Amino acid sequence: MTSTLLRGRTLSFVRWPETIDDHSAWRYEEDGGLLIRDGRIVAAGAYAQVEKQAGEGARKIDHRPHLLLPGFIDAHAHFPQMQVIASYGAELLDWLNTYTFPEETKFANAQHGRRIARLFLDEMVRHGTTTVAAYCSVHKASAEAFFAESHDRNMLNIAGKVMMDCNAPDGVLDTPQSGYDDSKALIGEWHGKGRQHYAITPRFAITSSPQQMEMAGALCREHPDLHMQTHLSENHAEIAFTQELYPWSRDYTDVYEHYGLLGKKSLFGHCIHLSKREADALSATGSVAVFCPTSNLFLGSGLFDYQRFRRRENPIRIAAATDVGGGTNYSMLRTMDEGYKVIALNGEKLNPFQSFWQMTRGNAEALSVAEKIGTLDAGTDADIVVLDARATPAMRLRMETVETLAQELFLLQTLGDDRAVREVYVAGRAAKTDMAT
Ligand code: GUN
Ligand code: ZN
């Protein structure tokens, strides 16, 4: 059985780093080794130790002086929006109506879906992201295209066809019954196939009728192990329209609560303008609030209160995400750079260890997949990113004055992008190199 032995500076998190000096929150090896067999990490630690377990014939790849980290995880992105990114001049509802819904009608065409799914996952890998929780379009074919492409690459991805049956053009509408039936068929075909996970995906309260919300709730009850993903409290006009459509609701969160959509595997994009009651409801159910900084800035939606959510007496679980194509970049480094600035505008800081924890183990925990991905622990899947903090002339120059790992990570986050990603391993396979050749 062939195995691969990677050498480099390894960094993996054990838990949330409380401070920049909280060394026991991470494991860092200046000369680290990762032994990979059958797509999994079988040994990790000091290179000299790991090498002893490698045996003859192991393929050795020396990535020194670069950093080896768990592959980045993006907790919310829309693969059909690659040609929506950089659409000028609108806030959420206008942006959806003017640019996004018309673009998503194209995904009725299976060939178009397959092409964009391929290019989307290429882009993810190029930017060091090995797992994404993705929204497909309303069309069943778009989810089939995404999963087929993801399965071919042996990526661990989470995705679902959006359910939407009102308040959008006909070309992107299903019905309560067809939304249910198509989701059910996709779950049967794709959930648990290789590394694929299905997420029940009612787009948001505005585009689902009460009948469709009932159906989404039924799917969650019938498949309690599945993820559920949707949008919540992104923009004031969205909140007001939701209140008109669901006049009996106490607030926006109550709509989802009413239909049984809150829970440990429920991912709520944005969560910017939550009341205390709503935050308590998310916390009490273990639901996850997904921080999408580039999108929230681009659409002028507002500032996610990351540190306050963490510090509450009843904290909210948090993930971080690009939200492409409301989001403006595929890179989790760029995303957390903007996240740092959003948090700064709230008068707080996110230190670089916390940031890299969030992109890796933090997001894996939020997505309930930390036993498989998000660390470099032996026994987990070999999804790994190789980072070069001297990737550009400006980074190289700044590195001349960097003295600590914390400073290097912060430099990578502040100046880094896909150019800093030297290699990406997906289940042990060198995916960035494979793509280039
Ligand atoms: N709310 C409902 N759909 C969307 C979407 O596609 N992007 C964003 N940012 N918010 C949404
Ligand atoms: Zn979104």
Tab-separated table of C-alpha atoms and ligand atoms in Angstrom:
chain	number	residue	atom	x	y	z
A	1	MET	CA	0.000	0.000	0.000
A	2	THR	CA	1.602	3.311	-1.043
A	3	SER	CA	1.729	6.053	1.479
A	4	THR	CA	2.749	9.684	1.268
A	5	LEU	CA	4.867	11.510	3.800
A	6	LEU	CA	4.535	15.303	3.835
A	7	ARG	CA	7.105	17.452	5.536
A	8	GLY	CA	6.620	21.087	6.544
A	9	ARG	CA	5.613	23.383	9.382
A	10	THR	CA	2.370	21.867	10.606
A	11	LEU	CA	-0.354	23.784	12.441
A	12	SER	CA	-3.610	22.329	13.713
A	13	PHE	CA	-6.031	23.443	16.420
A	14	VAL	CA	-7.196	21.586	19.499
A	15	ARG	CA	-9.783	24.154	20.597
A	16	TRP	CA	-10.701	27.868	20.372
A	17	PRO	CA	-7.621	29.954	21.294
A	18	GLU	CA	-8.722	32.324	24.070
A	19	THR	CA	-5.747	34.648	23.556
A	20	ILE	CA	-2.774	35.023	21.245
A	21	ASP	CA	-0.629	33.252	23.904
A	22	ASP	CA	-2.995	30.336	24.480
A	23	HIS	CA	-0.434	27.833	23.161
A	24	SER	CA	-2.221	24.711	24.314
A	25	ALA	CA	-5.066	25.565	21.905
A	26	TRP	CA	-2.965	24.523	18.912
A	27	ARG	CA	-0.253	22.093	17.871
A	28	TYR	CA	2.608	23.538	15.892
A	29	GLU	CA	5.619	21.575	14.639
A	30	GLU	CA	8.490	23.567	13.165
A	31	ASP	CA	9.616	20.373	11.404
A	32	GLY	CA	6.398	18.422	11.146
A	33	GLY	CA	5.379	15.281	9.306
A	34	LEU	CA	2.057	13.939	8.058
A	35	LEU	CA	1.802	10.337	6.942
A	36	ILE	CA	-1.075	9.734	4.541
A	37	ARG	CA	-2.539	6.424	3.487
A	38	ASP	CA	-5.816	5.704	1.684
A	39	GLY	CA	-6.835	9.352	1.800
A	40	ARG	CA	-6.403	9.619	5.568
A	41	ILE	CA	-3.788	11.018	7.900
A	42	VAL	CA	-2.415	7.988	9.744
A	43	ALA	CA	0.320	9.728	11.746
A	44	ALA	CA	1.107	13.357	12.578
A	45	GLY	CA	3.770	15.009	14.717
A	46	ALA	CA	7.480	15.727	14.657
A	47	TYR	CA	8.904	14.676	11.287
A	48	ALA	CA	11.577	12.443	12.822
A	49	GLN	CA	8.901	10.468	14.671
A	50	VAL	CA	6.439	10.241	11.794
A	51	GLU	CA	9.159	9.210	9.360
A	52	LYS	CA	9.879	6.124	11.471
A	53	GLN	CA	6.322	4.933	10.884
A	54	ALA	CA	6.436	5.562	7.151
A	55	GLY	CA	8.371	2.447	6.167
A	56	GLU	CA	10.165	1.924	2.878
A	57	GLY	CA	8.604	3.155	-0.323
A	58	ALA	CA	6.649	6.077	1.122
A	59	ARG	CA	6.513	8.977	-1.316
A	60	LYS	CA	8.190	11.904	0.414
A	61	ILE	CA	7.154	15.474	-0.385
A	62	ASP	CA	9.075	18.256	1.287
A	63	HIS	CA	7.063	21.459	1.616
A	64	ARG	CA	9.505	23.274	3.903
A	65	PRO	CA	9.533	26.175	4.675
A	66	HIS	CA	5.792	26.363	4.011
A	67	LEU	CA	2.960	25.846	6.471
A	68	LEU	CA	0.714	22.773	6.349
A	69	LEU	CA	-2.789	23.361	7.708
A	70	PRO	CA	-6.099	21.554	7.457
A	71	GLY	CA	-7.870	22.570	4.229
A	72	PHE	CA	-10.078	25.621	4.604
A	73	ILE	CA	-13.821	25.192	5.039
A	74	ASP	CA	-16.364	27.616	3.542
A	75	ALA	CA	-19.682	27.308	5.389
A	76	HIS	CA	-21.931	29.113	2.857
A	77	ALA	CA	-21.581	29.824	-0.872
A	78	HIS	CA	-23.802	29.793	-3.967
A	79	PHE	CA	-22.167	27.918	-6.818
A	80	PRO	CA	-24.604	29.283	-9.468
A	81	GLN	CA	-23.510	32.837	-8.686
A	82	MET	CA	-20.042	32.790	-10.264
A	83	GLN	CA	-21.299	35.199	-12.923
A	84	VAL	CA	-23.150	37.321	-10.372
A	85	ILE	CA	-20.044	38.399	-8.439
A	86	ALA	CA	-19.255	42.076	-9.043
A	87	SER	CA	-22.806	43.142	-9.937
A	88	TYR	CA	-23.042	46.836	-9.214
A	89	GLY	CA	-25.222	49.013	-7.102
A	90	ALA	CA	-27.956	47.109	-5.265
A	91	GLU	CA	-28.961	45.989	-1.783
A	92	LEU	CA	-30.122	42.448	-1.095
A	93	LEU	CA	-33.666	42.296	-2.526
A	94	ASP	CA	-32.872	44.350	-5.639
A	95	TRP	CA	-29.656	42.419	-6.091
A	96	LEU	CA	-31.591	39.139	-6.000
A	97	ASN	CA	-34.276	40.360	-8.416
A	98	THR	CA	-31.986	42.203	-10.820
A	99	TYR	CA	-28.990	39.910	-11.037
A	100	THR	CA	-29.241	36.704	-9.075
A	101	PHE	CA	-32.600	35.165	-9.943
A	102	PRO	CA	-32.172	35.810	-13.701
A	103	GLU	CA	-28.697	34.244	-13.581
A	104	GLU	CA	-29.949	31.187	-11.700
A	105	THR	CA	-32.611	30.494	-14.373
A	106	LYS	CA	-29.711	29.356	-16.618
A	107	PHE	CA	-29.189	26.328	-14.377
A	108	ALA	CA	-32.245	24.636	-15.845
A	109	ASN	CA	-29.637	23.586	-18.418
A	110	ALA	CA	-27.683	20.616	-17.053
A	111	GLN	CA	-24.610	21.307	-19.216
A	112	HIS	CA	-24.386	24.840	-17.913
A	113	GLY	CA	-24.672	23.530	-14.344
A	114	ARG	CA	-21.910	21.001	-14.879
A	115	ARG	CA	-19.588	23.599	-16.408
A	116	ILE	CA	-20.096	26.064	-13.560
A	117	ALA	CA	-19.862	23.340	-10.884
A	118	ARG	CA	-16.493	22.343	-12.357
A	119	LEU	CA	-15.218	25.899	-12.435
A	120	PHE	CA	-16.568	26.597	-8.952
A	121	LEU	CA	-14.816	23.621	-7.359
A	122	ASP	CA	-11.645	24.487	-9.300
A	123	GLU	CA	-11.821	27.928	-7.743
A	124	MET	CA	-12.423	26.525	-4.269
A	125	VAL	CA	-9.396	24.254	-4.528
A	126	ARG	CA	-7.193	26.990	-6.005
A	127	HIS	CA	-7.992	29.086	-2.944
A	128	GLY	CA	-7.246	26.294	-0.470
A	129	THR	CA	-10.849	25.431	0.361
A	130	THR	CA	-11.445	21.699	0.525
A	131	THR	CA	-15.028	21.725	1.853
A	132	VAL	CA	-17.923	24.046	1.065
A	133	ALA	CA	-21.562	24.131	2.172
A	134	ALA	CA	-23.065	25.099	-1.167
A	135	TYR	CA	-26.432	26.312	-2.374
A	136	CYS	CA	-27.371	25.007	-5.806
A	137	SER	CA	-30.159	26.576	-7.891
A	138	VAL	CA	-33.794	25.474	-7.669
A	139	HIS	CA	-33.205	22.988	-10.475
A	140	LYS	CA	-32.593	19.385	-9.499
A	141	ALA	CA	-30.061	19.167	-12.350
A	142	SER	CA	-27.905	21.853	-10.721
A	143	ALA	CA	-27.524	19.757	-7.562
A	144	GLU	CA	-26.830	16.650	-9.621
A	145	ALA	CA	-24.124	18.571	-11.470
A	146	PHE	CA	-22.576	19.819	-8.241
A	147	PHE	CA	-22.552	16.422	-6.540
A	148	ALA	CA	-21.246	14.623	-9.624
A	149	GLU	CA	-18.361	17.065	-9.886
A	150	SER	CA	-17.678	16.940	-6.137
A	151	HIS	CA	-17.809	13.133	-6.054
A	152	ASP	CA	-15.419	12.871	-9.018
A	153	ARG	CA	-12.908	14.920	-7.015
A	154	ASN	CA	-13.535	12.959	-3.810
A	155	MET	CA	-14.259	16.201	-1.939
A	156	LEU	CA	-16.270	16.337	1.272
A	157	ASN	CA	-18.956	18.835	0.354
A	158	ILE	CA	-22.383	19.707	1.678
A	159	ALA	CA	-24.992	20.933	-0.802
A	160	GLY	CA	-28.642	21.129	-1.630
A	161	LYS	CA	-31.046	22.308	-4.281
A	162	VAL	CA	-32.749	25.490	-3.080
A	163	MET	CA	-36.455	25.190	-2.401
A	164	MET	CA	-38.274	28.348	-3.572
A	165	ASP	CA	-41.871	28.547	-4.737
A	166	CYS	CA	-42.869	32.242	-4.628
A	167	ASN	CA	-41.715	35.860	-4.935
A	168	ALA	CA	-39.250	35.131	-7.734
A	169	PRO	CA	-39.437	34.658	-11.543
A	170	ASP	CA	-41.074	31.465	-12.865
A	171	GLY	CA	-37.745	30.156	-14.148
A	172	VAL	CA	-36.466	29.696	-10.595
A	173	LEU	CA	-39.612	28.388	-8.915
A	174	ASP	CA	-40.560	24.904	-7.804
A	175	THR	CA	-43.741	23.942	-5.948
A	176	PRO	CA	-44.151	22.611	-2.415
A	177	GLN	CA	-44.564	19.106	-3.843
A	178	SER	CA	-41.830	19.212	-6.502
A	179	GLY	CA	-39.421	20.866	-4.052
A	180	TYR	CA	-40.056	18.040	-1.625
A	181	ASP	CA	-39.881	15.298	-4.261
A	182	ASP	CA	-36.697	16.616	-5.885
A	183	SER	CA	-34.981	17.061	-2.507
A	184	LYS	CA	-36.031	13.561	-1.492
A	185	ALA	CA	-34.686	12.050	-4.718
A	186	LEU	CA	-31.387	13.933	-4.357
A	187	ILE	CA	-31.018	12.774	-0.754
A	188	GLY	CA	-31.541	9.187	-1.886
A	189	GLU	CA	-29.052	9.488	-4.701
A	190	TRP	CA	-26.295	11.570	-3.129
A	191	HIS	CA	-26.354	11.742	0.665
A	192	GLY	CA	-23.651	9.452	2.011
A	193	LYS	CA	-22.331	8.605	-1.464
A	194	GLY	CA	-18.568	8.814	-0.924
A	195	ARG	CA	-17.981	12.081	0.900
A	196	GLN	CA	-21.193	13.838	-0.194
A	197	HIS	CA	-23.640	15.352	2.303
A	198	TYR	CA	-27.075	16.656	1.416
A	199	ALA	CA	-28.406	19.862	3.009
A	200	ILE	CA	-32.134	20.615	3.001
A	201	THR	CA	-32.114	24.140	1.562
A	202	PRO	CA	-35.211	26.358	1.751
A	203	ARG	CA	-33.665	29.540	0.277
A	204	PHE	CA	-35.243	31.949	2.803
A	205	ALA	CA	-38.668	32.757	4.208
A	206	ILE	CA	-39.503	35.264	1.451
A	207	THR	CA	-39.268	32.724	-1.380
A	208	SER	CA	-41.017	29.838	0.392
A	209	SER	CA	-44.771	29.723	0.924
A	210	PRO	CA	-46.092	28.386	4.242
A	211	GLN	CA	-46.861	25.122	2.398
A	212	GLN	CA	-43.253	24.846	1.270
A	213	MET	CA	-41.960	25.669	4.748
A	214	GLU	CA	-44.111	22.768	6.012
A	215	MET	CA	-42.470	20.498	3.440
A	216	ALA	CA	-38.982	21.650	4.460
A	217	GLY	CA	-39.889	20.889	8.076
A	218	ALA	CA	-41.143	17.449	7.036
A	219	LEU	CA	-37.837	16.724	5.269
A	220	CYS	CA	-35.919	17.728	8.409
A	221	ARG	CA	-38.081	15.442	10.556
A	222	GLU	CA	-37.691	12.559	8.114
A	223	HIS	CA	-33.902	13.075	7.876
A	224	PRO	CA	-32.754	14.365	11.270
A	225	ASP	CA	-29.095	13.642	10.449
A	226	LEU	CA	-29.073	16.042	7.480
A	227	HIS	CA	-27.971	19.657	7.473
A	228	MET	CA	-30.508	22.427	6.887
A	229	GLN	CA	-29.278	25.725	5.436
A	230	THR	CA	-31.052	29.012	4.833
A	231	HIS	CA	-30.701	32.804	5.221
A	232	LEU	CA	-31.752	34.809	8.273
A	233	SER	CA	-31.822	38.488	9.189
A	234	GLU	CA	-29.496	39.863	6.544
A	235	ASN	CA	-31.147	43.150	5.617
A	236	HIS	CA	-33.851	45.463	7.040
A	237	ALA	CA	-36.104	45.367	3.945
A	238	GLU	CA	-35.884	41.561	3.970
A	239	ILE	CA	-36.897	41.451	7.636
A	240	ALA	CA	-39.865	43.788	7.029
A	241	PHE	CA	-41.099	41.763	4.007
A	242	THR	CA	-40.821	38.526	5.988
A	243	GLN	CA	-42.936	40.070	8.738
A	244	GLU	CA	-45.609	40.949	6.112
A	245	LEU	CA	-45.596	37.432	4.695
A	246	TYR	CA	-45.687	35.753	8.123
A	247	PRO	CA	-47.698	38.277	10.189
A	248	TRP	CA	-48.226	35.868	13.079
A	249	SER	CA	-44.483	35.460	13.693
A	250	ARG	CA	-42.801	37.037	16.721
A	251	ASP	CA	-39.757	37.793	14.578
A	252	TYR	CA	-37.868	36.395	11.562
A	253	THR	CA	-36.309	33.509	13.510
A	254	ASP	CA	-39.765	32.490	14.731
A	255	VAL	CA	-40.770	31.661	11.154
A	256	TYR	CA	-38.067	28.990	10.934
A	257	GLU	CA	-38.711	27.914	14.516
A	258	HIS	CA	-42.407	27.416	13.782
A	259	TYR	CA	-41.619	24.975	10.970
A	260	GLY	CA	-39.078	23.017	13.024
A	261	LEU	CA	-35.990	24.231	11.172
A	262	LEU	CA	-33.751	25.120	14.124
A	263	GLY	CA	-31.201	22.630	15.442
A	264	LYS	CA	-27.578	21.561	15.704
A	265	LYS	CA	-27.225	20.953	11.975
A	266	SER	CA	-29.056	24.126	10.952
A	267	LEU	CA	-26.920	26.788	9.285
A	268	PHE	CA	-28.293	30.327	9.137
A	269	GLY	CA	-26.496	32.680	6.772
A	270	HIS	CA	-25.916	36.263	8.010
A	271	CYS	CA	-27.808	36.711	11.347
A	272	ILE	CA	-26.918	40.403	11.440
A	273	HIS	CA	-29.942	42.094	12.974
A	274	LEU	CA	-31.078	39.553	15.568
A	275	SER	CA	-33.005	40.505	18.705
A	276	LYS	CA	-32.043	39.007	22.041
A	277	ARG	CA	-34.951	36.585	21.763
A	278	GLU	CA	-33.759	35.409	18.363
A	279	ALA	CA	-30.175	35.005	19.542
A	280	ASP	CA	-31.438	33.013	22.543
A	281	ALA	CA	-33.476	30.777	20.241
A	282	LEU	CA	-30.432	30.036	18.051
A	283	SER	CA	-28.297	29.374	21.104
A	284	ALA	CA	-30.851	27.149	22.852
A	285	THR	CA	-31.194	24.924	19.785
A	286	GLY	CA	-27.469	24.766	18.953
A	287	SER	CA	-28.153	26.411	15.586
A	288	VAL	CA	-25.235	27.970	13.719
A	289	ALA	CA	-24.946	31.628	12.661
A	290	VAL	CA	-22.810	31.964	9.523
A	291	PHE	CA	-20.631	35.076	9.280
A	292	CYS	CA	-20.259	36.267	5.652
A	293	PRO	CA	-18.177	39.449	5.907
A	294	THR	CA	-17.389	40.232	2.257
A	295	SER	CA	-21.037	39.795	1.315
A	296	ASN	CA	-22.318	41.845	4.243
A	297	LEU	CA	-20.000	44.701	3.309
A	298	PHE	CA	-20.619	44.448	-0.447
A	299	LEU	CA	-24.432	44.477	-0.123
A	300	GLY	CA	-24.303	47.022	2.713
A	301	SER	CA	-26.210	44.587	4.931
A	302	GLY	CA	-24.575	45.331	8.285
A	303	LEU	CA	-21.963	44.205	10.783
A	304	PHE	CA	-22.139	40.683	12.239
A	305	ASP	CA	-21.447	40.864	15.958
A	306	TYR	CA	-18.992	37.969	16.179
A	307	GLN	CA	-17.442	38.570	19.589
A	308	ARG	CA	-20.726	39.481	21.248
A	309	PHE	CA	-22.290	36.237	19.979
A	310	ARG	CA	-19.362	34.292	21.419
A	311	ARG	CA	-19.327	36.125	24.740
A	312	ARG	CA	-23.059	35.908	25.489
A	313	GLU	CA	-24.098	33.997	28.571
A	314	ASN	CA	-25.615	31.592	26.048
A	315	PRO	CA	-23.126	31.711	23.165
A	316	ILE	CA	-24.140	31.112	19.563
A	317	ARG	CA	-22.212	28.629	17.455
A	318	ILE	CA	-20.529	30.495	14.608
A	319	ALA	CA	-19.195	29.532	11.189
A	320	ALA	CA	-17.526	31.767	8.582
A	321	ALA	CA	-18.120	31.821	4.852
A	322	THR	CA	-17.580	33.593	1.542
A	323	ASP	CA	-21.259	33.736	0.446
A	324	VAL	CA	-20.111	33.941	-3.155
A	325	GLY	CA	-21.651	35.673	-5.209
A	326	GLY	CA	-22.982	38.233	-2.698
A	327	GLY	CA	-19.512	37.666	-1.307
A	328	THR	CA	-16.716	39.088	-3.388
A	329	ASN	CA	-13.911	36.571	-3.050
A	330	TYR	CA	-13.439	32.790	-3.085
A	331	SER	CA	-10.619	32.946	-0.555
A	332	MET	CA	-11.138	32.234	3.137
A	333	LEU	CA	-7.993	34.321	3.769
A	334	ARG	CA	-9.610	37.326	2.087
A	335	THR	CA	-12.868	36.524	3.896
A	336	MET	CA	-11.291	36.541	7.349
A	337	ASP	CA	-9.336	39.693	6.502
A	338	GLU	CA	-12.662	41.431	5.871
A	339	GLY	CA	-14.059	39.646	8.930
A	340	TYR	CA	-11.307	41.169	11.028
A	341	LYS	CA	-12.341	44.625	9.802
A	342	VAL	CA	-16.044	44.017	10.485
A	343	ILE	CA	-15.167	42.917	14.020
A	344	ALA	CA	-12.914	45.979	14.372
A	345	LEU	CA	-15.850	48.225	13.422
A	346	ASN	CA	-17.696	46.648	16.355
A	347	GLY	CA	-14.799	47.737	18.578
A	348	GLU	CA	-13.360	44.229	18.970
A	349	LYS	CA	-10.466	42.143	17.670
A	350	LEU	CA	-10.105	38.628	16.299
A	351	ASN	CA	-6.562	37.385	16.790
A	352	PRO	CA	-4.858	35.402	13.997
A	353	PHE	CA	-5.030	32.085	15.858
A	354	GLN	CA	-8.771	32.564	16.368
A	355	SER	CA	-9.101	33.394	12.703
A	356	PHE	CA	-7.271	30.301	11.461
A	357	TRP	CA	-9.135	28.192	14.023
A	358	GLN	CA	-12.379	29.504	12.499
A	359	MET	CA	-11.387	28.664	8.902
A	360	THR	CA	-10.433	25.112	9.893
A	361	ARG	CA	-11.533	23.389	13.090
A	362	GLY	CA	-14.083	26.074	14.014
A	363	ASN	CA	-15.988	25.646	10.770
A	364	ALA	CA	-15.653	21.853	10.979
A	365	GLU	CA	-17.228	21.923	14.458
A	366	ALA	CA	-19.958	24.307	13.302
A	367	LEU	CA	-20.753	21.929	10.426
A	368	SER	CA	-20.599	18.903	12.778
A	369	VAL	CA	-17.880	17.228	10.685
A	370	ALA	CA	-14.884	17.745	12.994
A	371	GLU	CA	-14.300	14.019	13.414
A	372	LYS	CA	-13.478	13.884	9.677
A	373	ILE	CA	-11.982	17.249	8.690
A	374	GLY	CA	-10.683	20.542	10.089
A	375	THR	CA	-7.585	19.222	11.910
A	376	LEU	CA	-4.410	17.310	11.096
A	377	ASP	CA	-5.248	14.621	13.648
A	378	ALA	CA	-4.419	11.005	12.832
A	379	GLY	CA	-7.543	9.218	11.685
A	380	THR	CA	-9.038	12.210	9.872
A	381	ASP	CA	-9.286	12.772	6.126
A	382	ALA	CA	-6.155	14.150	4.458
A	383	ASP	CA	-7.568	17.504	3.313
A	384	ILE	CA	-4.591	19.843	3.616
A	385	VAL	CA	-3.555	23.291	2.433
A	386	VAL	CA	0.078	24.363	1.951
A	387	LEU	CA	0.611	28.087	2.553
A	388	ASP	CA	3.507	30.283	1.457
A	389	ALA	CA	3.770	33.564	3.365
A	390	ARG	CA	6.341	34.844	0.821
A	391	ALA	CA	4.116	34.315	-2.203
A	392	THR	CA	4.268	37.871	-3.579
A	393	PRO	CA	6.958	40.589	-3.537
A	394	ALA	CA	4.994	42.603	-0.962
A	395	MET	CA	4.519	39.547	1.260
A	396	ARG	CA	8.205	38.616	0.940
A	397	LEU	CA	9.233	42.107	1.975
A	398	ARG	CA	6.877	42.172	4.941
A	399	MET	CA	8.077	38.699	6.005
A	400	GLU	CA	11.561	40.189	6.517
A	401	THR	CA	10.234	41.789	9.710
A	402	VAL	CA	8.013	38.930	10.892
A	403	GLU	CA	9.258	37.182	14.027
A	404	THR	CA	6.395	35.036	15.301
A	405	LEU	CA	3.914	32.507	13.991
A	406	ALA	CA	1.063	34.838	14.989
A	407	GLN	CA	2.565	37.607	12.847
A	408	GLU	CA	3.036	35.233	9.910
A	409	LEU	CA	-0.582	34.064	10.096
A	410	PHE	CA	-1.823	37.634	10.266
A	411	LEU	CA	0.284	38.524	7.248
A	412	LEU	CA	-1.136	35.555	5.337
A	413	GLN	CA	-4.660	36.691	6.206
A	414	THR	CA	-4.075	40.355	5.456
A	415	LEU	CA	-2.087	40.085	2.204
A	416	GLY	CA	-2.711	36.509	1.139
A	417	ASP	CA	-5.042	35.009	-1.463
A	418	ASP	CA	-4.848	32.124	-3.940
A	419	ARG	CA	-1.225	33.026	-4.687
A	420	ALA	CA	-0.294	32.013	-1.142
A	421	VAL	CA	-1.784	28.541	-1.679
A	422	ARG	CA	1.085	26.382	-2.943
A	423	GLU	CA	-0.687	23.047	-2.856
A	424	VAL	CA	-3.962	21.537	-1.755
A	425	TYR	CA	-4.490	17.882	-0.862
A	426	VAL	CA	-7.991	16.476	-1.180
A	427	ALA	CA	-8.238	13.092	0.526
A	428	GLY	CA	-4.469	12.792	0.092
A	429	ARG	CA	-4.381	13.724	-3.610
A	430	ALA	CA	-2.463	16.811	-4.770
A	431	ALA	CA	-5.470	18.579	-6.256
A	432	LYS	CA	-4.004	21.977	-7.129
A	433	THR	CA	-1.123	20.422	-9.076
A	434	ASP	CA	-3.496	17.962	-10.771
A	435	MET	CA	-5.626	20.858	-11.919
A	436	ALA	CA	-2.674	22.723	-13.401
A	437	THR	CA	-1.418	19.769	-15.441
B	1	GUN	N1	-31.022	35.578	0.638
B	1	GUN	C1	-31.722	34.746	-0.167
B	1	GUN	N2	-30.983	34.325	-1.205
B	1	GUN	C2	-29.788	34.909	-1.075
B	1	GUN	C3	-28.581	34.857	-1.842
B	1	GUN	O1	-28.481	34.208	-2.871
B	1	GUN	N3	-27.544	35.606	-1.374
B	1	GUN	C4	-27.625	36.339	-0.233
B	1	GUN	N4	-26.555	37.039	0.159
B	1	GUN	N5	-28.726	36.406	0.499
B	1	GUN	C5	-29.801	35.698	0.088
B	2	ZN	ZN	-26.220	33.166	0.714
